[in-house]
PDB file of C-alpha atoms in Angstrom:
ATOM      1  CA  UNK A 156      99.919 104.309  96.834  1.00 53.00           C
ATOM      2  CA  UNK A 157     100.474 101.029  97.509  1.00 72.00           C
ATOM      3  CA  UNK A 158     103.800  98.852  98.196  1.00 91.00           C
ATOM      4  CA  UNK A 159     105.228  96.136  97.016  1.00 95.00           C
ATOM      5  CA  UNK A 160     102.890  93.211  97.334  1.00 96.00           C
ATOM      6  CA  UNK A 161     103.467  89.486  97.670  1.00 97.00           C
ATOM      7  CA  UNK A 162     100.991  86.610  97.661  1.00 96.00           C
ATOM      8  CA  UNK A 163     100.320  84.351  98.964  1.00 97.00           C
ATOM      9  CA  UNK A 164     101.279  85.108 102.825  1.00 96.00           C
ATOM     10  CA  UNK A 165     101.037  82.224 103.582  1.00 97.00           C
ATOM     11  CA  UNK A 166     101.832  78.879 101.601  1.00 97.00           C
ATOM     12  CA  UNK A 167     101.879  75.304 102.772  1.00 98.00           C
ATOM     13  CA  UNK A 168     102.893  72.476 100.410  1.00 98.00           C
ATOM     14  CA  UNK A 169     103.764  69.052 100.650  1.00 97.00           C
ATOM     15  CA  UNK A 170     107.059  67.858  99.887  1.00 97.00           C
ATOM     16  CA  UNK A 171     107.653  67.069  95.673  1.00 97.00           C
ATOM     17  CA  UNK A 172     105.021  69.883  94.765  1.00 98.00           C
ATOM     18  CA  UNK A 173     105.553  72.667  92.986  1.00 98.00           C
ATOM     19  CA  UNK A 174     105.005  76.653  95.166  1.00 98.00           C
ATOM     20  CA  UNK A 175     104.458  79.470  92.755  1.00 98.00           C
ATOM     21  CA  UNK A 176     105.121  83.066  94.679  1.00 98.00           C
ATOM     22  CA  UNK A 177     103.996  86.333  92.995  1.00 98.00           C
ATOM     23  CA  UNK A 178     105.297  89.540  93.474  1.00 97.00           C
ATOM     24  CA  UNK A 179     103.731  92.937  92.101  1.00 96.00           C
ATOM     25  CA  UNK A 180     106.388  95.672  92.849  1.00 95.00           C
ATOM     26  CA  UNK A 181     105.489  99.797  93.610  1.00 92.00           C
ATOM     27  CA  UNK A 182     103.957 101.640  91.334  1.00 90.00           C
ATOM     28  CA  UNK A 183     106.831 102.780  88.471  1.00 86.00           C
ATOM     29  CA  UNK A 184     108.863 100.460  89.815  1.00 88.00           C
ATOM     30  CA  UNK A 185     110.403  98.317  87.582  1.00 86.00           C
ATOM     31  CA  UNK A 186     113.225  96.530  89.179  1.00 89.00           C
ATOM     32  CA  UNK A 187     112.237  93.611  91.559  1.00 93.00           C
ATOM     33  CA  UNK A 188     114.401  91.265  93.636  1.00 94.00           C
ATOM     34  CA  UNK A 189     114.130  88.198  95.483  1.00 97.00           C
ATOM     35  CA  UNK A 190     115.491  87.301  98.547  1.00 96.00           C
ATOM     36  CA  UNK A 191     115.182  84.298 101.264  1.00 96.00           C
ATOM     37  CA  UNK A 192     115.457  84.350 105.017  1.00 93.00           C
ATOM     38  CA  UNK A 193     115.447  80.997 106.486  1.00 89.00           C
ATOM     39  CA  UNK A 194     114.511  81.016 110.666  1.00 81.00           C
ATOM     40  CA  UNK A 195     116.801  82.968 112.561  1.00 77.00           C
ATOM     41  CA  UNK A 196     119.407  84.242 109.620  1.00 81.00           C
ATOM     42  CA  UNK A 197     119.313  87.116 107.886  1.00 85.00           C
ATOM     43  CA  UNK A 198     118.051  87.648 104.150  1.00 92.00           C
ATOM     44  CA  UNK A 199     119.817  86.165 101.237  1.00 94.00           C
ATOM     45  CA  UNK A 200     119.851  87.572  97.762  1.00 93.00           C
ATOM     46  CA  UNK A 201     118.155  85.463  95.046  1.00 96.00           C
ATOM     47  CA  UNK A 202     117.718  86.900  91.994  1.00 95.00           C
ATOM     48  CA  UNK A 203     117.372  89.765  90.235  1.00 92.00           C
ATOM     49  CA  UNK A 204     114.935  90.930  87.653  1.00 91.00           C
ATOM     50  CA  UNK A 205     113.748  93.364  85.583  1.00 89.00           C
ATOM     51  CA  UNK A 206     110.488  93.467  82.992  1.00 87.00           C
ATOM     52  CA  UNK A 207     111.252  90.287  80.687  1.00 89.00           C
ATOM     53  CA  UNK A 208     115.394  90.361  81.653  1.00 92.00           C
ATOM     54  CA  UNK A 209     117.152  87.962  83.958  1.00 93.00           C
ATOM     55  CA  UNK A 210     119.596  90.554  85.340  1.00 89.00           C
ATOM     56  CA  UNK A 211     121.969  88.441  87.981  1.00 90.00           C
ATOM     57  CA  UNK A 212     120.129  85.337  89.303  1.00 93.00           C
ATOM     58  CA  UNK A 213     123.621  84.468  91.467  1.00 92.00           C
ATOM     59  CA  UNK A 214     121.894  83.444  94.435  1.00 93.00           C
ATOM     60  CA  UNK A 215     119.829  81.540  93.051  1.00 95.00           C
ATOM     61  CA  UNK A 216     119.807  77.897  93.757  1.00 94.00           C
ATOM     62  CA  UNK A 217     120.598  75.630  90.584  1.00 90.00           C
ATOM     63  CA  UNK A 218     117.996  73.603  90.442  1.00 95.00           C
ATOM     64  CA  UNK A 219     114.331  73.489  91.326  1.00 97.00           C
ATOM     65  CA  UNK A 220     114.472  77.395  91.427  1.00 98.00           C
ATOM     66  CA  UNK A 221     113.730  80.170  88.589  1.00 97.00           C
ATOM     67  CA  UNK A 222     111.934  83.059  88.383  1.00 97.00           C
ATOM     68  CA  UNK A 223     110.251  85.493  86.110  1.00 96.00           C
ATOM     69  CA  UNK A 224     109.136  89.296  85.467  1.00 95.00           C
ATOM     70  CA  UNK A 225     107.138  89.341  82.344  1.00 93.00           C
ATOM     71  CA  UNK A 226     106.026  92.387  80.661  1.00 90.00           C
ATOM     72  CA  UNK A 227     102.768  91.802  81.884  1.00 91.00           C
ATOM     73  CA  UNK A 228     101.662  91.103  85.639  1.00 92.00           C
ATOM     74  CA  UNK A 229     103.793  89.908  88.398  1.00 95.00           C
ATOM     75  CA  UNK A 230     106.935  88.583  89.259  1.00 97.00           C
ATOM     76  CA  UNK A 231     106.540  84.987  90.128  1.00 98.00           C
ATOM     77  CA  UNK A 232     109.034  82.994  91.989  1.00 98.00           C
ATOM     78  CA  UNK A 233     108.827  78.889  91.422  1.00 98.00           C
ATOM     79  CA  UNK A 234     109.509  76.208  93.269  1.00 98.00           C
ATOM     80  CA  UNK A 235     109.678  72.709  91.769  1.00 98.00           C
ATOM     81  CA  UNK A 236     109.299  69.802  93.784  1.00 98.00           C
ATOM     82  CA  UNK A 237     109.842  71.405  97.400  1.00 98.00           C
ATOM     83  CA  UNK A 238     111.743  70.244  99.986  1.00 97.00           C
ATOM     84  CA  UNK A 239     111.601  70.532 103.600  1.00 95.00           C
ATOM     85  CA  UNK A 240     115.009  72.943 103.337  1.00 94.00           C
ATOM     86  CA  UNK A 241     112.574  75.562 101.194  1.00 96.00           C
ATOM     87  CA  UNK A 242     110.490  76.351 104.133  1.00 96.00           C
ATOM     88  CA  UNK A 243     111.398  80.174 104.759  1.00 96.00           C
ATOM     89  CA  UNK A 244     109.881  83.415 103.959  1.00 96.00           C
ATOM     90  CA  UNK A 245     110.918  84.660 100.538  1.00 97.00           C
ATOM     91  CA  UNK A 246     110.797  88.269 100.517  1.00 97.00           C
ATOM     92  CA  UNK A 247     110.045  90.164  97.231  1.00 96.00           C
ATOM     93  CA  UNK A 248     111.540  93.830  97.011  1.00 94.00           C
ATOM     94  CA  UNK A 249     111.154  97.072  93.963  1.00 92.00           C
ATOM     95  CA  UNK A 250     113.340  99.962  93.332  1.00 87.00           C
ATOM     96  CA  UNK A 251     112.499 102.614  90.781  1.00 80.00           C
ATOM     97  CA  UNK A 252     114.870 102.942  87.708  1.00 76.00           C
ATOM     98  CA  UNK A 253     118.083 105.203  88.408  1.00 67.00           C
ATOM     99  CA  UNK A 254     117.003 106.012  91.457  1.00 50.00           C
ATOM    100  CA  UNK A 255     118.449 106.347  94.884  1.00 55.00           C
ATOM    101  CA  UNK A 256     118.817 102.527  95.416  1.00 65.00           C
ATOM    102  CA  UNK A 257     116.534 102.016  97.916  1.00 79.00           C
ATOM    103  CA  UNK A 258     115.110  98.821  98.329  1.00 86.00           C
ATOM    104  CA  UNK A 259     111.141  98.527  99.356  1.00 90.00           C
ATOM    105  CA  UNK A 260     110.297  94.907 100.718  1.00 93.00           C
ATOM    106  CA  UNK A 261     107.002  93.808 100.259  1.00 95.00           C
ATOM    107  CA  UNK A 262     105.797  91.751 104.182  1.00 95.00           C
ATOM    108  CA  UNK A 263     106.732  88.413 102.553  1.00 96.00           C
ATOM    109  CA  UNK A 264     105.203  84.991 101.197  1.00 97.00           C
ATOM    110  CA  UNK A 265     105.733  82.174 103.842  1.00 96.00           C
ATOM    111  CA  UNK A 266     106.596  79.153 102.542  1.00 97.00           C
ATOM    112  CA  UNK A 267     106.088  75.882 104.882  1.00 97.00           C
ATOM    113  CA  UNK A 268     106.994  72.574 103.125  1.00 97.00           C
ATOM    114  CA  UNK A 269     105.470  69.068 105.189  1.00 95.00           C
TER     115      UNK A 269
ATOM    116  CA  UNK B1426     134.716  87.675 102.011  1.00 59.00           C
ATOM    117  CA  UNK B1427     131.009  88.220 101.329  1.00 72.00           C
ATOM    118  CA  UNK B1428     129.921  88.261 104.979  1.00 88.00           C
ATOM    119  CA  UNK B1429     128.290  90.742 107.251  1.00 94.00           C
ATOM    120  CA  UNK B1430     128.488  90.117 111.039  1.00 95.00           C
ATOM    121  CA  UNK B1431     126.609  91.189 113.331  1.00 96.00           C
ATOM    122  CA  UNK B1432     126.521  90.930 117.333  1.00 96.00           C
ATOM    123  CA  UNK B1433     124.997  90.654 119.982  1.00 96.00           C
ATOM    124  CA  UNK B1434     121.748  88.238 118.449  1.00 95.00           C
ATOM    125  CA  UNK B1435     119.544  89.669 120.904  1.00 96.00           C
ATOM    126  CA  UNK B1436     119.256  92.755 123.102  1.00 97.00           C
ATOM    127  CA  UNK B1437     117.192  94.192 126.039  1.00 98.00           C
ATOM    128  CA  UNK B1438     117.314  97.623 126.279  1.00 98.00           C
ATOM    129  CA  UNK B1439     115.119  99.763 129.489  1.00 97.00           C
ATOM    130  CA  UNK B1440     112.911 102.194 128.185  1.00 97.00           C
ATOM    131  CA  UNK B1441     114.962 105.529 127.856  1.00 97.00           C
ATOM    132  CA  UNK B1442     118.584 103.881 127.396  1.00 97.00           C
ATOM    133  CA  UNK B1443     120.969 103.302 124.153  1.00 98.00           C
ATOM    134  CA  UNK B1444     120.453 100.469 122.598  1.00 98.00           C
ATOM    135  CA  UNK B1445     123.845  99.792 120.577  1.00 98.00           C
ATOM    136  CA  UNK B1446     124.201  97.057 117.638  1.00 98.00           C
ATOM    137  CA  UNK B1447     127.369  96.453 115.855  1.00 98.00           C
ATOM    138  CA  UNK B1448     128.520  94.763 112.719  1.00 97.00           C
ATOM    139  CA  UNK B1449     131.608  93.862 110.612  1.00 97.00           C
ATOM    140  CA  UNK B1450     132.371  93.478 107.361  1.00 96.00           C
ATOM    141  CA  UNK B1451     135.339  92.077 105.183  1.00 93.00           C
ATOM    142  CA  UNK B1452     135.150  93.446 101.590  1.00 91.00           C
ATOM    143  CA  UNK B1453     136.469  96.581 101.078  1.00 89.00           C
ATOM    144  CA  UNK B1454     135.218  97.267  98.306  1.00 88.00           C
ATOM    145  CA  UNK B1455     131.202  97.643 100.071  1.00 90.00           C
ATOM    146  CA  UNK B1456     130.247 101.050  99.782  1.00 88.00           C
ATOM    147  CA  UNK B1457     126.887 101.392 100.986  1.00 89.00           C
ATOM    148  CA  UNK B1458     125.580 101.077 104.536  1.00 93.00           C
ATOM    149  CA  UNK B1459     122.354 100.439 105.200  1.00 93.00           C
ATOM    150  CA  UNK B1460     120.165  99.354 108.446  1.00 96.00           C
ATOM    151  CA  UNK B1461     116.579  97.714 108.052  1.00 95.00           C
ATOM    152  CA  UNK B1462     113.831  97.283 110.632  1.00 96.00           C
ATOM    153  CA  UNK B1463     111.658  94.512 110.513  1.00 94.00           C
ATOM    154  CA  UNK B1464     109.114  93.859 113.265  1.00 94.00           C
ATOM    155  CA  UNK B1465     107.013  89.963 113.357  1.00 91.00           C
ATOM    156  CA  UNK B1466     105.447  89.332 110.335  1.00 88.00           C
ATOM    157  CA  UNK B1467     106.306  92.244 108.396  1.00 90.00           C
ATOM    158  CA  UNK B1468     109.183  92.856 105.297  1.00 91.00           C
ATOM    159  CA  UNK B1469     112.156  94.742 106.620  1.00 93.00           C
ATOM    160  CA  UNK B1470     112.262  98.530 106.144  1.00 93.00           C
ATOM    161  CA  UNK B1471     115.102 100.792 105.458  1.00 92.00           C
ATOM    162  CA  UNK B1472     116.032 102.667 108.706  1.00 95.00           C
ATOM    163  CA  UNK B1473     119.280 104.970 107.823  1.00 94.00           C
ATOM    164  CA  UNK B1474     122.211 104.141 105.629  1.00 92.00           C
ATOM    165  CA  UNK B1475     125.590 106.037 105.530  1.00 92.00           C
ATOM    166  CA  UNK B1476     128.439 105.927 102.595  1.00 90.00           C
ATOM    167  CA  UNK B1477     131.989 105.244 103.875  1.00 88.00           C
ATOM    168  CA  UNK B1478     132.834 108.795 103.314  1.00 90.00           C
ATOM    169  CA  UNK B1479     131.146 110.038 106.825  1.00 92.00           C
ATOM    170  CA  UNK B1480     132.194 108.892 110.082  1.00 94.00           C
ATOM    171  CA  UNK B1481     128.621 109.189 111.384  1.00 96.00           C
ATOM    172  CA  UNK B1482     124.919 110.049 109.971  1.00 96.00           C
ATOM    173  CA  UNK B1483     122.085 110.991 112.765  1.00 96.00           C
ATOM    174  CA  UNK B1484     118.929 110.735 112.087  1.00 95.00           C
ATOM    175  CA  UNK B1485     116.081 111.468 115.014  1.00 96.00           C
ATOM    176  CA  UNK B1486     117.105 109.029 117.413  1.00 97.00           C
ATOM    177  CA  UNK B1487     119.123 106.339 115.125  1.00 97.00           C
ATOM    178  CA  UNK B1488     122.528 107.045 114.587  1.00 97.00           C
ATOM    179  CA  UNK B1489     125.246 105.363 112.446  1.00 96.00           C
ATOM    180  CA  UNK B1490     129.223 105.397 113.403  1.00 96.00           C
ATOM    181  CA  UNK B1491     131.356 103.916 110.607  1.00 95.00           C
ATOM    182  CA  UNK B1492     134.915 103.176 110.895  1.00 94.00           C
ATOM    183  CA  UNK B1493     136.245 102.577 107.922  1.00 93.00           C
ATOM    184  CA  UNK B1494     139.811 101.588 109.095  1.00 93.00           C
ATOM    185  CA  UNK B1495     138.193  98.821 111.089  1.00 95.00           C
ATOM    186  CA  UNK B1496     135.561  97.883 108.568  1.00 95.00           C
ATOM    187  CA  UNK B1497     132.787  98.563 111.536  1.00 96.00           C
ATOM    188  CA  UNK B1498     130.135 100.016 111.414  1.00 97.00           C
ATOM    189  CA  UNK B1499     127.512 100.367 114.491  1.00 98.00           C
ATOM    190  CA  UNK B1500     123.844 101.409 114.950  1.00 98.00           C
ATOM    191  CA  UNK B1501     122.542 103.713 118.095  1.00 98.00           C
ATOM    192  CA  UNK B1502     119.189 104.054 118.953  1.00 98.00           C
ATOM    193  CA  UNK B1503     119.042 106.796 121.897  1.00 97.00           C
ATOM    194  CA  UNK B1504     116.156 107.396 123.861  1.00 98.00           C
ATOM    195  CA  UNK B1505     114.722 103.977 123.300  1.00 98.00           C
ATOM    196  CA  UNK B1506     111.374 103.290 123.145  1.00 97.00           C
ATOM    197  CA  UNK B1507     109.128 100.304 123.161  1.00 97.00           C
ATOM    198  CA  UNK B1508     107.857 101.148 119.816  1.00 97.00           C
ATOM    199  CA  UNK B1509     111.620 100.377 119.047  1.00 97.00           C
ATOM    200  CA  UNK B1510     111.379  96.191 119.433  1.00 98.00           C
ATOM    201  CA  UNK B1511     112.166  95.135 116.004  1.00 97.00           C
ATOM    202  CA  UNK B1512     114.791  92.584 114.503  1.00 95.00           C
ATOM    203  CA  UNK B1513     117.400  94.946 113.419  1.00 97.00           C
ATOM    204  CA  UNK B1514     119.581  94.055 110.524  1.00 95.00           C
ATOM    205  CA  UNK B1515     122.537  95.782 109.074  1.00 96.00           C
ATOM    206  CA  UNK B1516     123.551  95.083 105.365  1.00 94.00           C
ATOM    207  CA  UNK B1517     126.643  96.149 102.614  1.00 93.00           C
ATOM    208  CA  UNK B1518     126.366  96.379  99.307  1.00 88.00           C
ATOM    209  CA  UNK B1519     128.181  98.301  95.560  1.00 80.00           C
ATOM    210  CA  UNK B1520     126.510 101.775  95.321  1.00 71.00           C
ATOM    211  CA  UNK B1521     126.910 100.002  91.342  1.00 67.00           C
ATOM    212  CA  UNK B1522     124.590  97.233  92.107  1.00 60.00           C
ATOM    213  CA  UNK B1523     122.449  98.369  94.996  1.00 60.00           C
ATOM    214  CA  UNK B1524     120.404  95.417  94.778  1.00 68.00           C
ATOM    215  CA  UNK B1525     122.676  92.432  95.829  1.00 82.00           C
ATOM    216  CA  UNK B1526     122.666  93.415  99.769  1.00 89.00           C
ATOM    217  CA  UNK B1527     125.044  91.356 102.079  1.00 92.00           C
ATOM    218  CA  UNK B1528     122.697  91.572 105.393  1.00 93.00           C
ATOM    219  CA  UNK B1529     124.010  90.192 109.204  1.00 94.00           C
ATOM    220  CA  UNK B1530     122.049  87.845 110.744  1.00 93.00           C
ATOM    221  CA  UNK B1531     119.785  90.111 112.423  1.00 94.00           C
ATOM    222  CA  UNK B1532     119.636  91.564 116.104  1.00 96.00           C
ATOM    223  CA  UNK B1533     116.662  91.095 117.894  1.00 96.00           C
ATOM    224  CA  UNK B1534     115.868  94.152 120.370  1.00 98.00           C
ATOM    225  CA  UNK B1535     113.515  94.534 123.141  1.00 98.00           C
ATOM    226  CA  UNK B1536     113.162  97.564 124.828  1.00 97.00           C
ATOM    227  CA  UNK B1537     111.210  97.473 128.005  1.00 96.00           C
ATOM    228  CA  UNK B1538     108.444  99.903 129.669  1.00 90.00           C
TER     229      UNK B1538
END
């Protein structure tokens, strides 16, 4: 039974290229969120999906930033052009429908920009 | 209006004591409660939560105290143990929209041998 998981771990990319995240949420799951904690804060809320639906992306940055949960395969986070400020670890997390709220983290994709 | 805060950043606790952690919040309108645990390199994990209706929830060890009138709420952790060092984070949030949590910034503990 496994958890949520993220890849990669680990993620270094120069600044102006693009970092792709991926997130595959519990099993029957099928609510996935995004959030960001950047060194010594706590997490931020991103975005929030569910299979093929944009549900409230509010803390999402404008631009650069989207993400996706298609019907098929993971939930991928994107990063266009990186900047130094993206370096943090961007935490993916699942709920199951109706359920008791409870949000599962997955151990996180760390995201260095040089 | 959005923000969670939470004292003190860091904590050192002797093995056996309380450790305490506290946090504040300014909309009224949160309604859920919950603390995460998160040691190095891992995703934080739900500890205990509590609804604003209760005044306390136990659970092992942890405990949460709410006080509604003073929009505090605090975690306990009796009987520490080693096993307990962890960044701590308390969070609010809509029981209608569980997913956008308002976390503090995080307390890290260390409880000695």
């Amino acid at each position: 039974n496994a958890g949520v998981m993220q890849n990669p771990r680990h993620l270094v990319r120069r600044r102006g290229q693009e970092a792709r995240l991926r997130c595959s949420p519990m099993k029957g799951h099928s609510h996935v969120y995004w959030y960001r904690q950047l060194p010594e804060e706590g997490l931020k809320f991103m975005v929030y999906l569910q299979k093929e639906n944009i549900i409230d992306e509010s803390g999402m940055p404008k631009e650069r930033f989207s993400a996706e949960f298609p019907k098929e395969g993971p939930s991928i986070l994107r990063i266009q052009q990186v900047v130094r400020g993206d370096s943090a670890a961007y935490f993916c997390a699942s709920s199951p429908p109706g359920g008791t709220g409870e949000l599962f983290f997955g151990e996180g994709s760390r995201l260095t920009v040089l | 209006q959005q923000q969670v805060k939470q004292s003190p950043q860091s904590l050192i606790v002797q093995k056996g004591g309380i450790s305490i952690i506290n946090c504040a919040y300014e909309n009224t309108a949160f309604d859920y409660f919950p603390w995460y645990q998160q040691f190095p390199g891992k995703g934080p994990a739900l500890l205990i939560a509590i609804r604003p209706d209760v005044s306390e929830k136990k659970e092992g060890r942890f405990t949460i105290s709410f006080n509604k009138s003073a929009k505090q709420f605090s975690l306990h952790i009796m009987d520490s143990q080693p096993g307990d060092s962890a960044t701590y984070f308390c969070a609010a949030t809509f029981r209608r929209g569980f997913q956008k949590l308002v976390f503090g910034t995080g307390t890290r503990l260390l409880v000695s041998p």
